[in-house]
Tab-separated table of C-alpha atoms in Angstrom:
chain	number	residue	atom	x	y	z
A	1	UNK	CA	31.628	125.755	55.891
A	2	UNK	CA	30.040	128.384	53.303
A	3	UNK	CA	27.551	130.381	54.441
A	4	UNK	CA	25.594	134.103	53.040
A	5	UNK	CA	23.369	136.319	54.322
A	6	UNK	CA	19.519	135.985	52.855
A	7	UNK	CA	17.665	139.240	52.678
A	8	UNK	CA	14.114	139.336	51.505
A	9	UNK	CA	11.068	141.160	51.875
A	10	UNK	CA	7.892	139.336	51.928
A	11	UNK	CA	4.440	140.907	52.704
A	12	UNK	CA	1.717	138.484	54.831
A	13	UNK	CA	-1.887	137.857	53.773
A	14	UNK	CA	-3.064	141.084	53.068
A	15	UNK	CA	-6.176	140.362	55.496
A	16	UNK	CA	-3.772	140.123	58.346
A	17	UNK	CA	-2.758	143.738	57.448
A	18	UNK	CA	1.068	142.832	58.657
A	19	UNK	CA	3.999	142.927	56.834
A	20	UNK	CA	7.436	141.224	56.821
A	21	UNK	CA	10.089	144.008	56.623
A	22	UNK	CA	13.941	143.162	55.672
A	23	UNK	CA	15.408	140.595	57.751
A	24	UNK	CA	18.599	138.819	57.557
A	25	UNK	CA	18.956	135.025	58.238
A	26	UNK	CA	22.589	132.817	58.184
A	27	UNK	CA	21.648	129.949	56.018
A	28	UNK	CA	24.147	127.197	54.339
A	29	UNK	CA	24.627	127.590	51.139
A	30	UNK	CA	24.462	124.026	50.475
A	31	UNK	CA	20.836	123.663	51.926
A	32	UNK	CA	19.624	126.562	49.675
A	33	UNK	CA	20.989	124.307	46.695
A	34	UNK	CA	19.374	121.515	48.121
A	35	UNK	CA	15.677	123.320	48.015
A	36	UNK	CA	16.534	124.891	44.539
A	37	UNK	CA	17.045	120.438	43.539
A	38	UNK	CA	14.060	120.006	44.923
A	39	UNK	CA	11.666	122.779	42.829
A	40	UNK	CA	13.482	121.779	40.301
A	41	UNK	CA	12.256	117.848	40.673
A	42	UNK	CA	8.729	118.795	41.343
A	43	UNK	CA	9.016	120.979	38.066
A	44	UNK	CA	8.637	124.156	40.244
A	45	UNK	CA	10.147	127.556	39.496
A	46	UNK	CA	12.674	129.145	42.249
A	47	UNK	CA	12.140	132.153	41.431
A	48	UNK	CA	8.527	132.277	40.877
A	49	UNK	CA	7.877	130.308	43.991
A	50	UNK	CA	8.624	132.834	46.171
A	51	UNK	CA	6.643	135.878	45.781
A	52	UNK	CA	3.533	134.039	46.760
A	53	UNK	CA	2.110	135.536	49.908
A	54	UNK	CA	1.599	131.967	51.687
A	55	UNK	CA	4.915	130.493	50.534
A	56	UNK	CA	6.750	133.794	52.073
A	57	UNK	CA	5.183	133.021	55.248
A	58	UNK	CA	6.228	129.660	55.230
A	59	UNK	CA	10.152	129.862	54.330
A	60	UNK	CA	9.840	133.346	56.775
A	61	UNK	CA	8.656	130.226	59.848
A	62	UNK	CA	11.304	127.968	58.733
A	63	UNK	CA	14.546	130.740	58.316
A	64	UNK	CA	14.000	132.082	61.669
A	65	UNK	CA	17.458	131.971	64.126
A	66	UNK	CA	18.643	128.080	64.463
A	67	UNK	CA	21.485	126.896	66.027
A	68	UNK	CA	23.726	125.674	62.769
A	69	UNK	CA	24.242	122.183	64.182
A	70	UNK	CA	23.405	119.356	66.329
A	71	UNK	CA	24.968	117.636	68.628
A	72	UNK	CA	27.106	115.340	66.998
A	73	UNK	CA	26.113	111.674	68.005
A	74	UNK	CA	28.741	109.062	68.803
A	75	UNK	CA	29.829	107.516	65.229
A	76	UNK	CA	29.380	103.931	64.961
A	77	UNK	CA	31.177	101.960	62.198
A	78	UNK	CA	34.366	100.083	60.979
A	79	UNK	CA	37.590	100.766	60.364
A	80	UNK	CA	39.300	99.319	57.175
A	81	UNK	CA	42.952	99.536	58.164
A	82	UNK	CA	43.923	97.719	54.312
A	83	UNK	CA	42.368	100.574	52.794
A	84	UNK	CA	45.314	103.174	54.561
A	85	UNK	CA	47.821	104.555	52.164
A	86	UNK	CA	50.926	102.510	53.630
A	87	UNK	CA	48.876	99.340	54.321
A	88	UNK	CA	50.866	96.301	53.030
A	89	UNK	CA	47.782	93.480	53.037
A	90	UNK	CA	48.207	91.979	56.158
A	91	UNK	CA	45.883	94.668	58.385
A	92	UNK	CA	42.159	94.192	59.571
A	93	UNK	CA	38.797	95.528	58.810
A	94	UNK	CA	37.649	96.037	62.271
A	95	UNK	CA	33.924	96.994	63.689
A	96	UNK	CA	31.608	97.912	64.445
A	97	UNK	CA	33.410	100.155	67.106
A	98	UNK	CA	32.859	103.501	68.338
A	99	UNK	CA	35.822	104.231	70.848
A	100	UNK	CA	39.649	103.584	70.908
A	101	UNK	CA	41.201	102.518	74.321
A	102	UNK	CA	44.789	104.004	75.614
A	103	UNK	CA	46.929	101.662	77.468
A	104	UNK	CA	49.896	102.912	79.565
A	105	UNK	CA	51.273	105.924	77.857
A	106	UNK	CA	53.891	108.861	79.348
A	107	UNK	CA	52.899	112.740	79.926
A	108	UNK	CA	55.248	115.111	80.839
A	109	UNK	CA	55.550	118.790	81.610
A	110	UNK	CA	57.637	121.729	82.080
A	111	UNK	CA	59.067	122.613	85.565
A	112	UNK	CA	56.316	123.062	88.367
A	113	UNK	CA	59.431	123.658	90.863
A	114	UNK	CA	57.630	127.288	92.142
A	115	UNK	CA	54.511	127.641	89.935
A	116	UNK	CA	52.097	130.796	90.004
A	117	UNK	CA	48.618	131.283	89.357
A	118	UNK	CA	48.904	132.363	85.835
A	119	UNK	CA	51.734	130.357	84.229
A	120	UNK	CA	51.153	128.499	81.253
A	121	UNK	CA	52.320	124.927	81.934
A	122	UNK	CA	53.579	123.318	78.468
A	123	UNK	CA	53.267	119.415	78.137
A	124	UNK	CA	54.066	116.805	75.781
A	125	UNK	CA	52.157	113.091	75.569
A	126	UNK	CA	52.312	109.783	73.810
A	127	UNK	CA	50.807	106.471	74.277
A	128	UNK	CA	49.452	103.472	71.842
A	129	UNK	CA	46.275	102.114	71.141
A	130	UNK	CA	45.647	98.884	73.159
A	131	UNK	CA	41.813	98.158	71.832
A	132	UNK	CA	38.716	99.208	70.124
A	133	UNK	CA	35.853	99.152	71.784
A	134	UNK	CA	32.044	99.678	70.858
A	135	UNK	CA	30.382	101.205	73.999
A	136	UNK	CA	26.752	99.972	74.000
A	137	UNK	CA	27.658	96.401	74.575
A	138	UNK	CA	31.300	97.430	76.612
A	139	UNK	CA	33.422	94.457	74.389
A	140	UNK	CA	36.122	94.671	72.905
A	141	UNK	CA	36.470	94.292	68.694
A	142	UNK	CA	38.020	91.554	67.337
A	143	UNK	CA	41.309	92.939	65.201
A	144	UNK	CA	43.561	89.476	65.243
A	145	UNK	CA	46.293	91.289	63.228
A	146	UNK	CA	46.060	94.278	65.838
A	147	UNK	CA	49.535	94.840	67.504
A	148	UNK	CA	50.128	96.531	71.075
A	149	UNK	CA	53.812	95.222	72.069
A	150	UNK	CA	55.453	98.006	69.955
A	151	UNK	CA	57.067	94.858	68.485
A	152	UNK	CA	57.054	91.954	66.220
A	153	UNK	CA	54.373	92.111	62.701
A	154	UNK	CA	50.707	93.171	62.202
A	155	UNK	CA	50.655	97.201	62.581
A	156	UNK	CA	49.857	99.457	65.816
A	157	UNK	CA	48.019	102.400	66.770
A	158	UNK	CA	49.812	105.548	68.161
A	159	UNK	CA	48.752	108.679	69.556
A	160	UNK	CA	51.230	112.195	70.164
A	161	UNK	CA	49.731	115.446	71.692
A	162	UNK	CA	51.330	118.228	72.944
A	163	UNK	CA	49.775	121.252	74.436
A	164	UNK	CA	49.770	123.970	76.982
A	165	UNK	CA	47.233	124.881	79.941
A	166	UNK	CA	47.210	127.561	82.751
A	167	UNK	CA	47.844	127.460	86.473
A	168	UNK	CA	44.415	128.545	88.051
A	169	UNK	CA	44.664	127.801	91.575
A	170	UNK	CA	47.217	127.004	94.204
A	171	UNK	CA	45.626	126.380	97.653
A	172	UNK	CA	47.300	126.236	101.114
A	173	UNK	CA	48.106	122.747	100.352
A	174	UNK	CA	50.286	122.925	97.610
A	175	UNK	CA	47.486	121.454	95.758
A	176	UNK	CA	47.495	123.180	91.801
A	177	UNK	CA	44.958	123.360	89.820
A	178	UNK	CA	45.018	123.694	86.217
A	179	UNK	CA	42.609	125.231	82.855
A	180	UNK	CA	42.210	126.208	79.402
A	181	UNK	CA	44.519	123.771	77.788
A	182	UNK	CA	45.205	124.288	73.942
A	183	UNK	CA	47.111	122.135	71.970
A	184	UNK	CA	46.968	119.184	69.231
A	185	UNK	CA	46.267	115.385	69.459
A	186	UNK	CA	47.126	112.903	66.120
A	187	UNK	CA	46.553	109.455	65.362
A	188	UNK	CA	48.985	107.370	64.040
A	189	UNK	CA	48.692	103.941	62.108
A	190	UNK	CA	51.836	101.968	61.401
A	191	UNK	CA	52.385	99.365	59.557
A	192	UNK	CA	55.792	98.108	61.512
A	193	UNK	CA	54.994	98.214	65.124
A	194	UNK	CA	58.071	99.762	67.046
A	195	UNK	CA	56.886	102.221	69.381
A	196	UNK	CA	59.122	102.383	72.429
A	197	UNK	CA	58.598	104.113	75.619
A	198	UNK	CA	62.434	103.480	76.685
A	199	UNK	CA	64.118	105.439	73.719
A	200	UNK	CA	61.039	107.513	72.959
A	201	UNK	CA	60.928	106.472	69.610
A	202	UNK	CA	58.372	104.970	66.974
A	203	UNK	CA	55.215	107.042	68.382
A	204	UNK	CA	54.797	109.679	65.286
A	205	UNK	CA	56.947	107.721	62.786
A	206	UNK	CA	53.538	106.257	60.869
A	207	UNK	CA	50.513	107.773	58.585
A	208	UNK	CA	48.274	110.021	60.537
A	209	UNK	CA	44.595	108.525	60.854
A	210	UNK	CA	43.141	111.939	62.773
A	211	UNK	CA	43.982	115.034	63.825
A	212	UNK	CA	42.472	117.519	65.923
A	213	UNK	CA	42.849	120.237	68.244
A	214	UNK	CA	42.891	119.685	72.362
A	215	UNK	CA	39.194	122.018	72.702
A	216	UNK	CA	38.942	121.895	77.023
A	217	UNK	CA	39.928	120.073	79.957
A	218	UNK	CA	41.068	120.337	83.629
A	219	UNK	CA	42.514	118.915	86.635
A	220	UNK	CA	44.555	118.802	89.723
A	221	UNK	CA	48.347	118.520	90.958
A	222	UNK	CA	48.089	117.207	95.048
A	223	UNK	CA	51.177	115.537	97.266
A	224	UNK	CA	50.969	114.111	100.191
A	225	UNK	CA	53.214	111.944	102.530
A	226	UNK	CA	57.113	111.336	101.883
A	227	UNK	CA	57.348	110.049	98.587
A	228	UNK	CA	53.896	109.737	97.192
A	229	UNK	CA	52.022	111.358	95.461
A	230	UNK	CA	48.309	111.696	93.982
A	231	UNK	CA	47.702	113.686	90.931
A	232	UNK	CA	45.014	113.755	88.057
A	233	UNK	CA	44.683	115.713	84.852
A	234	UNK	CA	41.719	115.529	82.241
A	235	UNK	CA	42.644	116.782	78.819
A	236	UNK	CA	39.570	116.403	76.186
A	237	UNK	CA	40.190	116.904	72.603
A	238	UNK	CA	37.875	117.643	69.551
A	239	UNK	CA	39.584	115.825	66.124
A	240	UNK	CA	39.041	118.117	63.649
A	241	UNK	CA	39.985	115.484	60.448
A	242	UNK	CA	40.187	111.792	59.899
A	243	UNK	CA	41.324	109.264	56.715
A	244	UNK	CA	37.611	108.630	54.672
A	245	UNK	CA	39.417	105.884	52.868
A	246	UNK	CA	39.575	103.817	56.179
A	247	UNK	CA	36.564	104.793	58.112
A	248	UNK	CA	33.082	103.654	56.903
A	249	UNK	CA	30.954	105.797	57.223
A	250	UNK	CA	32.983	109.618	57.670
A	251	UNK	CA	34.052	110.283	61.298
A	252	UNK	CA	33.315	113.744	61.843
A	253	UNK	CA	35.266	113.759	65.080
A	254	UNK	CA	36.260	112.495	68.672
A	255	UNK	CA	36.434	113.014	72.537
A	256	UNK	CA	39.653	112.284	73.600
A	257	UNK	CA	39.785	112.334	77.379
A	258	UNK	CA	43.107	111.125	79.749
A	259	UNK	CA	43.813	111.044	82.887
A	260	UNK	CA	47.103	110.857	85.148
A	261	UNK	CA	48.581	109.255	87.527
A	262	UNK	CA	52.361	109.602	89.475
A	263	UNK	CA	54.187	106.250	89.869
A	264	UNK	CA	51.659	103.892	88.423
A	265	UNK	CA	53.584	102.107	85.965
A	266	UNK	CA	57.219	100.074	87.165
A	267	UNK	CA	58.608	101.902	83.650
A	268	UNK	CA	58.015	105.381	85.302
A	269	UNK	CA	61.880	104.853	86.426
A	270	UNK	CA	62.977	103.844	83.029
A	271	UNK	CA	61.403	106.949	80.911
A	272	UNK	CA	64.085	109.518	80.061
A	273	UNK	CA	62.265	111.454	77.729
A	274	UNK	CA	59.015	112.272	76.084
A	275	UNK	CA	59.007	113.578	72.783
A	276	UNK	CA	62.510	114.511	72.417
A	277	UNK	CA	62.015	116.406	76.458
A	278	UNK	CA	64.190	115.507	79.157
A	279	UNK	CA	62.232	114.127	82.090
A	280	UNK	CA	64.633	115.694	84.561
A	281	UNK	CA	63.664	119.145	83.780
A	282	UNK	CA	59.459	118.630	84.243
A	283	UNK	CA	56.823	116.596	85.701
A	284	UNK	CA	56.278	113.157	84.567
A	285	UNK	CA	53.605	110.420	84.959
A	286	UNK	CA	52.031	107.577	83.602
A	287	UNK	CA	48.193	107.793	81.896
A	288	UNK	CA	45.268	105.548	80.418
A	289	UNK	CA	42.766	107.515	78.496
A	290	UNK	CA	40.158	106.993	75.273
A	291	UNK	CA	39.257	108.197	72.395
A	292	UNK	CA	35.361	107.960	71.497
A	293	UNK	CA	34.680	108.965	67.725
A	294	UNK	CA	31.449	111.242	66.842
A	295	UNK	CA	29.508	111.407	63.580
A	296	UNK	CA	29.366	114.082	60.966
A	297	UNK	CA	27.084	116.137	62.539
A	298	UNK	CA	23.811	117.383	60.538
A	299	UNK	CA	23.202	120.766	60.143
A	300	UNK	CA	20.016	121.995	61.979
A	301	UNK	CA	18.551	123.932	58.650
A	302	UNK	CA	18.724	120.642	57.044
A	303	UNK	CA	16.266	119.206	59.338
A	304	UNK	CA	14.301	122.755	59.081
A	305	UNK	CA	14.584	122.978	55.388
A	306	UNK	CA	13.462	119.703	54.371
A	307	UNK	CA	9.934	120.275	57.043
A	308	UNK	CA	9.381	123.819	54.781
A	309	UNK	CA	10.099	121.921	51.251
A	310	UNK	CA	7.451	119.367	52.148
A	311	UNK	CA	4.891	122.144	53.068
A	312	UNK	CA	5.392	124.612	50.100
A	313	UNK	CA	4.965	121.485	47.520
A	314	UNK	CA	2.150	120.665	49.223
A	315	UNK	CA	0.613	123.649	48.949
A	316	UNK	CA	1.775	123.522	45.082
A	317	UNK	CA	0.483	120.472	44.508
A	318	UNK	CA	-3.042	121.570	45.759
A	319	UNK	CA	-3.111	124.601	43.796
A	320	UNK	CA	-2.685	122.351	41.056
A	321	UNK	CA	-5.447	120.406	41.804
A	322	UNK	CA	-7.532	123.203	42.331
């Protein structure tokens, strides 16, 4: 996003006897249009608006330091899957929802045969889209057409990520634990369902829907016993870029958070690769995870801005009356 640096100098009521020296503020360039609409509506000069002593006071209270933006709140909305470039009529227009649910999907990694704190792990992922969800009543979305076989008509959701993270910690157990992952997450729609776990096909062969970068995440690598095992993994990831022709209103983002688990799923055996990677040469296991979209989030000087526009044409306005 734009921004510039605002230098002014501004001197206080002269009773006060203080003055306002230089002083350089980070403000969007788009909210300094926004004010200049504004003036411009109440039939008020930019430029002349300014120099007076209690209107410098004023935009000096509301340009102090500000965080750029808020939190971004969950988004909440539908998703019109006819509107999607390769749509061919018989898709759904499905919401309100606010979170896509994994089913059983395959993760797999590069050798951990005699790891060391310090070696960065690479790992590849893929799973499909079993349901939407919208969280504050917990039910599931009606999408009829909605298809999670990876066969047969109607169109499925897919999702591919690979990344990389770092060994942080082995303990006298054996137990690993890992950090910092990086790495890149994308949503696929497809119109002919055909993902297949078996051949490792069909998972990034549709139109991408979101994509986004893997932004933090952790876990743990334990064994116990002969022949089991217990092992978890949290990836989160922030999507950085979504289709505005399908989702009403603009997703701005998304958590995407999985977890792992060894042996969990009878097609563990069956999986010979993930993403084109041999199984034989890594660590492999079955996960469930989610995706929950966020909003556009709203820049803080918006908020800011519009408080100080309301109080300098106030002041205007009374000066008028006056």
């Amino acid at each position: 996003m734009a921004h510039f640096c605002l230098f002014f100098l501004a001197s206080l009521d002269e009773m006060c006897g203080l003055r306002l020296y230089w002083a350089s503020f980070l403000i969007d360039v788009n909210v300094l249009m926004l004010f200049k609409v504004v003036c411009m509506m109440n039939q008020i000069k930019f430029n002349k608006l300014l120099p007076k002593r209690s209107s410098m006071v004023l935009l000096a209270t509301l340009l102090l330091p500000f965080t750029n933006t808020q939190a971004a709140p969950v988004w909440t909305g539908t998703a019109d899957y006819l509107n999607a470039t390769s749509a061919e009529g018989d898709e759904d227009t499905v919401g309100p929802f606010n979170q896509y649910h994994f089913g059983s999907g395959f993760f797999l990694t590069s050798a951990l045969t005699n790891p060391v704190v310090g070696e960065t792990v690479s790992g590849w992922f893929q799973t499909s889209v079993d349901s939407h969800k919208l969280l504050s009543s917990g039910q599931t979305v009606n999408a009829p057409n909605f298809n999670t076989r990876g066969t047969g008509s109607g169109y499925e959701l897919t999702a591919v990520s690979t990344f990389s993270f770092q060994v942080t910690n082995i303990d006298s157990a054996g137990t690993i634990s890992f950090n910092n992952p990086t790495g890149k997450i994308t949503l696929y729609f497809d119109t002919s369902p055909d993902y297949s776990f078996e051949t490792d096909t069909g998972f990034s062969d549709g139109e991408e829907l979101m994509t986004g970068n893997i932004t933090g995440g952790n876990g743990v690598l334990s064994s116990f016993g002969i022949g089991a095992g217990q092992y978890s993994l949290a990836l989160s990831g922030s999507l950085g870029s979504s289709n505005s022709l399908v989702y009403n209103p603009t997703v701005g983002g998304g958590d995407a958070l999985f977890s792992l688990s060894a042996n969990a799923s009878p097609l563990i055996n069956s999986v010979s690769s993930v993403q084109g990677h041999s199984v034989a040469n890594g660590f492999v296991a079955t996960t469930t995870g989610t995706l929950t979209l966020t909003a556009v989030p709203v820049p803080a000087a918006v908020w800011l801005m519009i408080g100080g526009m309301m109080t300098l044409l106030g002041l205007h306005k009374r000066k008028m009356s006056a």
